[in-house]
CSV table of C-alpha atoms in Angstrom, one decimal:
chain,number,residue,atom,x,y,z
P,1165,MET,CA,-0.2,-0.2,-0.3
P,1166,LYS,CA,1.1,3.3,-1.3
P,1167,ASN,CA,2.7,5.8,1.2
P,1168,LYS,CA,-1.0,8.1,-0.6
P,1169,GLN,CA,-3.8,5.5,0.8
P,1170,ILE,CA,-2.4,5.9,3.9
P,1171,ASP,CA,-3.5,9.4,3.7
P,1172,ILE,CA,-6.5,8.5,3.0
P,1173,LEU,CA,-7.3,6.1,5.9
P,1174,LYS,CA,-6.2,8.8,8.3
P,1175,GLY,CA,-7.8,11.6,6.9
P,1176,MET,CA,-11.4,9.2,6.7
P,1177,GLY,CA,-10.4,8.1,10.7
P,1178,ALA,CA,-9.4,12.1,11.6
P,1179,ILE,CA,-13.2,12.9,10.2
P,1180,LEU,CA,-14.6,10.3,11.8
P,1181,VAL,CA,-13.1,10.4,14.8
P,1182,VAL,CA,-14.6,13.9,14.9
P,1183,ILE,CA,-18.2,13.3,13.4
P,1184,GLY,CA,-17.9,10.5,16.6
P,1185,HIS,CA,-17.4,13.1,19.4
P,1186,LEU,CA,-19.9,15.3,18.1
P,1187,VAL,CA,-22.9,13.1,17.8
P,1188,PRO,CA,-25.6,12.4,20.0
P,1189,ALA,CA,-24.0,10.2,22.4
P,1190,SER,CA,-26.9,7.8,22.6
P,1191,GLY,CA,-27.1,7.3,19.2
P,1192,ASN,CA,-26.6,4.5,16.6
P,1193,ILE,CA,-23.5,6.6,14.3
P,1194,LYS,CA,-21.7,6.9,17.6
P,1195,ILE,CA,-21.7,3.6,18.3
P,1196,CYS,CA,-20.7,2.0,14.4
P,1197,LEU,CA,-18.4,3.8,14.7
P,1198,TYR,CA,-16.8,3.2,18.1
P,1199,ALA,CA,-16.1,-0.3,16.1
P,1200,PHE,CA,-13.4,0.7,14.4
P,1201,HIS,CA,-12.5,4.6,14.3
P,1202,MET,CA,-10.3,4.3,16.7
P,1203,PRO,CA,-9.2,0.3,16.3
P,1204,LEU,CA,-8.0,1.7,12.4
P,1205,PHE,CA,-5.4,4.1,14.1
P,1206,PHE,CA,-3.4,1.8,16.0
P,1207,PHE,CA,-3.7,-0.8,12.9
P,1208,LEU,CA,-2.2,2.1,10.3
P,1209,SER,CA,0.5,2.4,13.2
P,1210,GLY,CA,0.8,-0.8,13.1
P,1211,PHE,CA,1.6,-0.7,8.8
P,1212,LEU,CA,3.7,2.1,9.2
P,1213,PHE,CA,5.6,-0.1,12.5
P,1214,ASN,CA,9.7,-0.1,11.0
P,1215,THR,CA,12.4,-2.0,13.2
P,1216,LYS,CA,15.6,-0.4,12.0
P,1217,LYS,CA,16.1,2.1,14.4
P,1218,ASP,CA,17.4,0.8,17.5
P,1219,PHE,CA,16.0,1.2,20.6
P,1220,LYS,CA,17.8,4.4,21.6
P,1221,THR,CA,16.7,6.5,18.0
P,1222,TYR,CA,13.1,4.4,18.4
P,1223,LEU,CA,12.1,5.7,21.7
P,1224,LYS,CA,13.7,9.4,21.0
P,1225,SER,CA,11.9,10.3,18.0
P,1226,ASN,CA,8.8,7.8,19.7
P,1227,LEU,CA,9.1,10.9,23.1
P,1228,LYS,CA,9.1,13.6,20.5
P,1229,SER,CA,6.3,13.4,18.4
P,1230,LEU,CA,3.5,12.0,20.7
P,1231,ILE,CA,4.6,12.2,24.3
P,1232,LEU,CA,6.5,16.6,24.3
P,1233,PRO,CA,2.3,16.9,22.0
P,1234,TYR,CA,0.4,15.2,24.7
P,1235,PHE,CA,2.2,16.9,27.7
P,1236,ILE,CA,1.8,20.9,26.0
P,1237,PHE,CA,-1.5,20.5,24.6
P,1238,ASN,CA,-2.5,18.4,27.4
P,1239,ILE,CA,-1.4,21.7,30.1
P,1240,ILE,CA,-3.0,24.0,27.4
P,1241,SER,CA,-6.3,22.5,27.8
P,1242,LEU,CA,-6.0,22.0,31.6
P,1243,VAL,CA,-5.3,26.3,31.9
P,1244,LEU,CA,-8.2,26.6,28.9
P,1245,ASN,CA,-10.6,25.1,31.6
P,1246,LEU,CA,-9.5,26.3,34.3
P,1247,ASP,CA,-13.3,27.1,35.9
P,1248,LEU,CA,-14.3,23.3,35.4
P,1249,ILE,CA,-11.3,22.9,37.4
P,1250,PHE,CA,-12.6,25.5,40.3
P,1251,GLN,CA,-16.3,24.4,39.5
P,1252,ASN,CA,-15.7,20.8,40.6
P,1253,HIS,CA,-12.7,21.7,43.5
P,1254,PHE,CA,-9.8,19.4,42.2
P,1255,SER,CA,-7.3,18.9,44.5
P,1256,ILE,CA,-3.5,19.9,43.3
P,1257,LEU,CA,-4.1,15.5,43.5
P,1258,GLN,CA,-5.9,14.8,41.4
P,1259,ILE,CA,-4.5,17.4,38.7
P,1260,LEU,CA,-1.2,15.5,38.5
P,1261,ASP,CA,-3.2,12.8,38.1
P,1262,ASN,CA,-5.0,14.0,34.8
P,1263,ILE,CA,-1.6,16.0,33.4
P,1264,PHE,CA,0.7,12.4,33.8
P,1265,PHE,CA,-2.2,9.8,33.1
P,1266,TYR,CA,-2.3,8.1,36.4
P,1267,ASN,CA,-5.3,7.0,36.3
P,1268,SER,CA,-6.2,6.3,32.8
P,1269,LYS,CA,-7.7,9.4,32.1
P,1270,VAL,CA,-7.2,13.8,31.0
P,1271,ALA,CA,-10.4,15.3,32.7
P,1272,TRP,CA,-10.3,18.7,30.9
P,1273,ASN,CA,-9.3,16.5,27.8
P,1274,SER,CA,-10.0,13.3,27.1
P,1275,SER,CA,-9.0,12.2,23.9
P,1276,LEU,CA,-5.1,12.6,24.8
P,1277,TRP,CA,-5.2,9.7,26.3
P,1278,PHE,CA,-4.4,8.2,22.3
P,1279,PHE,CA,-0.8,10.3,23.1
P,1280,ILE,CA,0.0,7.8,25.7
P,1281,VAL,CA,-1.8,4.0,24.5
P,1282,LEU,CA,0.2,4.9,21.9
P,1283,PHE,CA,4.0,5.7,22.5
P,1284,MET,CA,3.4,2.1,25.0
P,1285,THR,CA,1.5,0.3,22.6
P,1286,LYS,CA,5.0,0.9,19.9
P,1287,LEU,CA,7.6,0.8,22.4
P,1288,LEU,CA,6.1,-2.7,23.8
P,1289,PHE,CA,5.9,-3.6,20.2
P,1290,TYR,CA,9.6,-2.8,19.2
P,1291,ILE,CA,10.7,-5.3,22.4
P,1292,PHE,CA,8.3,-7.7,21.1
P,1293,SER,CA,9.7,-7.0,17.6
P,1294,LYS,CA,13.5,-7.6,18.3
P,1295,LEU,CA,12.8,-11.2,21.3
P,1296,CYS,CA,11.7,-12.4,18.8
P,1297,LYS,CA,13.7,-11.2,15.8
P,1298,THR,CA,12.0,-13.7,12.5
P,1299,SER,CA,10.0,-15.9,14.2
P,1300,VAL,CA,6.7,-14.9,13.4
P,1301,LYS,CA,5.1,-17.8,15.5
P,1302,LYS,CA,6.6,-16.0,18.6
P,1303,LEU,CA,5.5,-13.0,17.8
P,1304,PHE,CA,2.4,-14.3,17.2
P,1305,VAL,CA,1.7,-16.4,20.6
P,1306,LEU,CA,3.4,-12.9,21.6
P,1307,VAL,CA,0.4,-11.0,21.3
P,1308,ILE,CA,-2.5,-13.6,21.3
P,1309,VAL,CA,-0.5,-14.7,25.6
P,1310,THR,CA,-1.3,-10.4,25.8
P,1311,LEU,CA,-5.1,-9.9,24.7
P,1312,THR,CA,-6.0,-13.5,26.7
P,1313,LEU,CA,-3.7,-11.2,29.4
P,1314,GLY,CA,-5.5,-7.6,29.4
P,1315,ILE,CA,-8.8,-9.9,28.4
P,1316,VAL,CA,-8.8,-11.1,32.4
P,1317,LEU,CA,-7.4,-8.5,34.0
P,1318,ASN,CA,-10.8,-6.5,31.8
P,1319,ILE,CA,-13.4,-9.3,33.1
P,1320,PHE,CA,-12.2,-9.2,36.6
P,1321,HIS,CA,-12.2,-5.6,36.5
P,1322,ILE,CA,-8.8,-4.7,37.2
P,1323,ASN,CA,-7.8,-1.5,36.2
P,1324,LEU,CA,-3.8,-0.8,35.8
P,1325,HIS,CA,-2.7,3.5,35.6
P,1326,PHE,CA,-2.0,5.1,33.5
P,1327,GLY,CA,-3.7,3.7,30.3
P,1328,ILE,CA,-2.5,0.3,30.4
P,1329,SER,CA,-5.3,-1.9,30.6
P,1330,ILE,CA,-6.3,-0.7,26.9
P,1331,ILE,CA,-2.4,-1.7,25.3
P,1332,PRO,CA,-3.6,-5.6,25.2
P,1333,PHE,CA,-6.1,-4.7,22.4
P,1334,SER,CA,-4.3,-1.7,20.8
P,1335,ILE,CA,-1.7,-4.2,20.7
P,1336,THR,CA,-3.9,-6.4,18.4
P,1337,PHE,CA,-4.8,-4.1,15.7
P,1338,PHE,CA,-0.7,-2.8,16.0
P,1339,TYR,CA,-0.2,-6.4,15.2
P,1340,ILE,CA,-2.7,-7.0,12.3
P,1341,GLY,CA,-2.1,-4.1,10.7
P,1342,TYR,CA,1.9,-4.1,10.6
P,1343,LEU,CA,0.4,-8.1,9.7
P,1344,SER,CA,-0.6,-6.7,6.9
P,1345,LYS,CA,2.3,-5.0,5.7
P,1346,GLU,CA,4.3,-8.0,6.4
P,1347,LEU,CA,1.8,-10.8,4.1
P,1348,LYS,CA,2.1,-7.5,1.4
P,1349,LEU,CA,-2.2,-8.2,2.3
P,1350,LEU,CA,-3.2,-4.7,0.8
P,1351,GLU,CA,-1.0,-4.1,-2.0
P,1352,LYS,CA,-3.1,-7.2,-2.9
P,1353,MET,CA,-6.6,-5.3,-2.3
P,1354,GLN,CA,-8.6,-3.6,-5.4
P,1355,PHE,CA,-12.1,-2.1,-5.7
P,1356,ASN,CA,-14.2,-4.0,-8.0
P,1357,LEU,CA,-17.0,-6.2,-9.2
P,1358,LYS,CA,-16.4,-8.8,-6.5
P,1359,THR,CA,-14.5,-6.5,-3.2
P,1360,VAL,CA,-18.2,-4.9,-3.9
P,1361,LEU,CA,-20.3,-7.3,-3.9
P,1362,ILE,CA,-18.4,-8.6,-0.4
P,1363,THR,CA,-18.5,-5.1,0.6
P,1364,ILE,CA,-22.4,-4.6,1.2
P,1365,PRO,CA,-23.3,-7.5,3.2
P,1366,LEU,CA,-20.2,-6.8,5.1
P,1367,CYS,CA,-21.2,-3.6,5.9
P,1368,ILE,CA,-24.7,-4.4,6.6
P,1369,LEU,CA,-23.1,-7.2,9.6
P,1370,GLY,CA,-21.4,-4.5,11.2
P,1371,ILE,CA,-23.4,-2.7,11.5
P,1372,VAL,CA,-26.3,-4.6,13.0
P,1373,SER,CA,-23.6,-6.6,14.9
P,1374,SER,CA,-22.0,-3.8,16.6
P,1375,LEU,CA,-25.9,-2.3,17.6
P,1376,TYR,CA,-26.4,-5.7,18.7
P,1377,ASN,CA,-22.9,-5.5,20.5
P,1378,THR,CA,-23.9,-1.9,22.1
P,1379,ARG,CA,-21.4,1.3,22.7
P,1380,VAL,CA,-17.9,0.0,23.2
P,1381,ASN,CA,-15.3,2.5,23.0
P,1382,MET,CA,-11.0,1.8,23.8
P,1383,SER,CA,-10.5,4.5,25.9
P,1384,THR,CA,-12.4,3.1,29.2
P,1385,ASN,CA,-11.6,-0.3,27.8
P,1386,ILE,CA,-15.1,-0.7,27.1
P,1387,TYR,CA,-15.6,-4.0,24.9
P,1388,ASN,CA,-19.5,-5.6,25.7
P,1389,ASN,CA,-18.8,-8.7,24.0
P,1390,TYR,CA,-15.3,-9.6,22.9
P,1391,LEU,CA,-15.2,-11.9,19.8
P,1392,LEU,CA,-18.0,-8.8,18.6
P,1393,PHE,CA,-15.5,-6.6,19.3
P,1394,PHE,CA,-12.9,-7.5,17.0
P,1395,ILE,CA,-14.6,-9.1,14.5
P,1396,ASN,CA,-16.4,-5.4,14.2
P,1397,ALA,CA,-13.3,-4.7,14.6
P,1398,ILE,CA,-12.0,-5.6,11.3
P,1399,ILE,CA,-14.9,-4.9,9.6
P,1400,GLY,CA,-15.3,-1.3,9.7
P,1401,ILE,CA,-10.9,-1.5,8.8
P,1402,TYR,CA,-11.7,-4.2,5.6
P,1403,ILE,CA,-14.4,-1.0,4.6
P,1404,CYS,CA,-12.7,2.1,5.6
P,1405,ILE,CA,-9.5,-0.2,3.3
P,1406,GLN,CA,-11.9,-0.1,0.3
P,1407,CYS,CA,-13.0,2.9,0.4
P,1408,SER,CA,-10.0,4.8,0.2
P,1409,ILE,CA,-8.6,2.7,-2.9
P,1410,VAL,CA,-12.6,4.2,-4.6
P,1411,LEU,CA,-11.1,7.7,-3.0
P,1412,LYS,CA,-7.5,7.2,-3.3
P,1413,ASN,CA,-6.4,12.1,-4.9
P,1414,SER,CA,-8.5,12.9,-2.6
P,1415,LYS,CA,-6.7,15.1,-1.9
P,1416,LEU,CA,-9.0,17.2,0.7
P,1417,LEU,CA,-8.8,13.4,2.5
P,1418,SER,CA,-5.0,14.0,2.0
P,1419,ILE,CA,-5.0,17.4,4.2
P,1420,TYR,CA,-7.5,16.3,6.5
P,1421,ALA,CA,-4.3,13.2,7.5
P,1422,HIS,CA,-2.0,15.9,7.8
P,1423,LEU,CA,-3.9,17.3,10.5
P,1424,SER,CA,-4.8,13.9,12.5
P,1425,MET,CA,-2.5,14.8,15.2
P,1426,ILE,CA,-3.6,18.6,15.7
P,1427,MET,CA,-7.2,17.2,15.3
P,1428,PHE,CA,-7.1,14.8,17.6
P,1429,SER,CA,-5.2,17.2,20.8
P,1430,THR,CA,-7.9,20.2,20.5
P,1431,GLN,CA,-11.3,19.2,18.7
P,1432,ARG,CA,-13.2,19.0,22.6
P,1433,LEU,CA,-11.1,22.3,22.6
P,1434,LEU,CA,-13.6,23.8,19.8
P,1435,PHE,CA,-16.4,22.2,21.3
P,1436,LYS,CA,-16.1,24.3,24.2
P,1437,PHE,CA,-16.6,27.3,23.0
P,1438,TYR,CA,-18.8,26.7,20.2
P,1439,PRO,CA,-21.9,29.5,21.4
P,1440,PHE,CA,-24.2,26.7,20.7
P,1441,HIS,CA,-25.7,22.9,22.4
P,1442,ILE,CA,-23.8,20.3,19.6
P,1443,GLU,CA,-26.6,17.6,20.7
P,1444,ASN,CA,-30.0,20.1,19.0
P,1445,HIS,CA,-27.0,21.2,15.7
P,1446,TYR,CA,-23.8,18.5,15.8
P,1447,ILE,CA,-24.3,18.4,12.0
P,1448,PHE,CA,-23.9,22.4,11.9
P,1449,ALA,CA,-21.1,20.8,14.2
P,1450,ILE,CA,-19.0,18.6,12.5
P,1451,ILE,CA,-19.3,21.0,9.2
P,1452,LEU,CA,-17.9,24.2,11.6
P,1453,THR,CA,-15.2,21.6,13.3
P,1454,LEU,CA,-14.0,19.8,9.8
P,1455,ALA,CA,-14.3,23.8,8.3
P,1456,LEU,CA,-12.5,25.4,10.5
P,1457,TYR,CA,-9.3,22.9,10.6
P,1458,LEU,CA,-8.9,23.8,6.9
P,1459,LEU,CA,-8.8,27.8,7.7
P,1460,TYR,CA,-6.1,26.6,9.5
P,1461,ASP,CA,-4.2,24.3,6.9
P,1462,ILE,CA,-5.1,27.1,4.4
P,1463,ILE,CA,-3.8,29.9,7.4
P,1464,GLN,CA,-0.9,27.9,8.4
P,1465,LYS,CA,0.7,27.2,4.5
P,1466,LYS,CA,-0.1,30.4,4.1
P,1467,PHE,CA,3.0,31.6,7.2
P,1468,LYS,CA,5.4,29.0,5.2
P,1469,GLN,CA,4.9,30.3,2.0
P,1470,LYS,CA,6.0,33.5,3.8
P,1471,SER,CA,8.6,33.0,5.4
P,1472,GLU,CA,10.2,30.8,2.9
P,1473,ILE,CA,10.7,33.8,0.6
P,1474,LYS,CA,12.2,36.1,3.5
């Protein structure tokens, strides 16, 4: 799969996250989107995984791309939500808990969980890959054992700090993405009449199955039926890949792909300042949010052009 198509998938994922956060909490759209939109991002991260870097370089790179932005946007979010903190009488300890993700949450910007969990997922998978070296079976066993442990902990409601409880699930999708690249499965996928005849029933199955499984949420480790969760997520990822083949030349989706991390970091801050009740005007809120990020991209490029001229 070309990097261009990965961009399309990232752009689609970024838009779906915005929609998922803005549609009514009790609606069927949210249930269906939450079934796969975060697994898609872990899948893409696994697809892009590179084992050629040494651990020090890999660690430094991910500290810069994930942990640094996490703390920057966490502090910005804290400052912009001081009213919320005072209203809820947050203690210093509670504030520190939320800054350092100790209790697996950021009360003033919950979307930031993704940065911490992705960082730890990437490091753990790096360790797994080095331990297994060229052994495909060993890597598979390690991932399955990790997933099994995560399910057991979840069944007994044992929640670990720093989002560690989410990692067994995130690393599974990360591994599926990595395996897809190694087997070149995505390069073999085409969009034709045959795939349409497969995709439409799968889409219907995914919707029905997601609604049956009800709302899941990776950020809070809620999966309901584990088998249905993985089936629905894989179906959703497959459908997104098929859509990306059709939309492979979309410049708009490419723009959102490059804005995906900033969209993760700031969209809940935007929602806070909308002068209307979002649930009553969620379609307008979705359009406004996506338009604001496009405006940000245009302004950013203008400043870049001016600086290059100077």
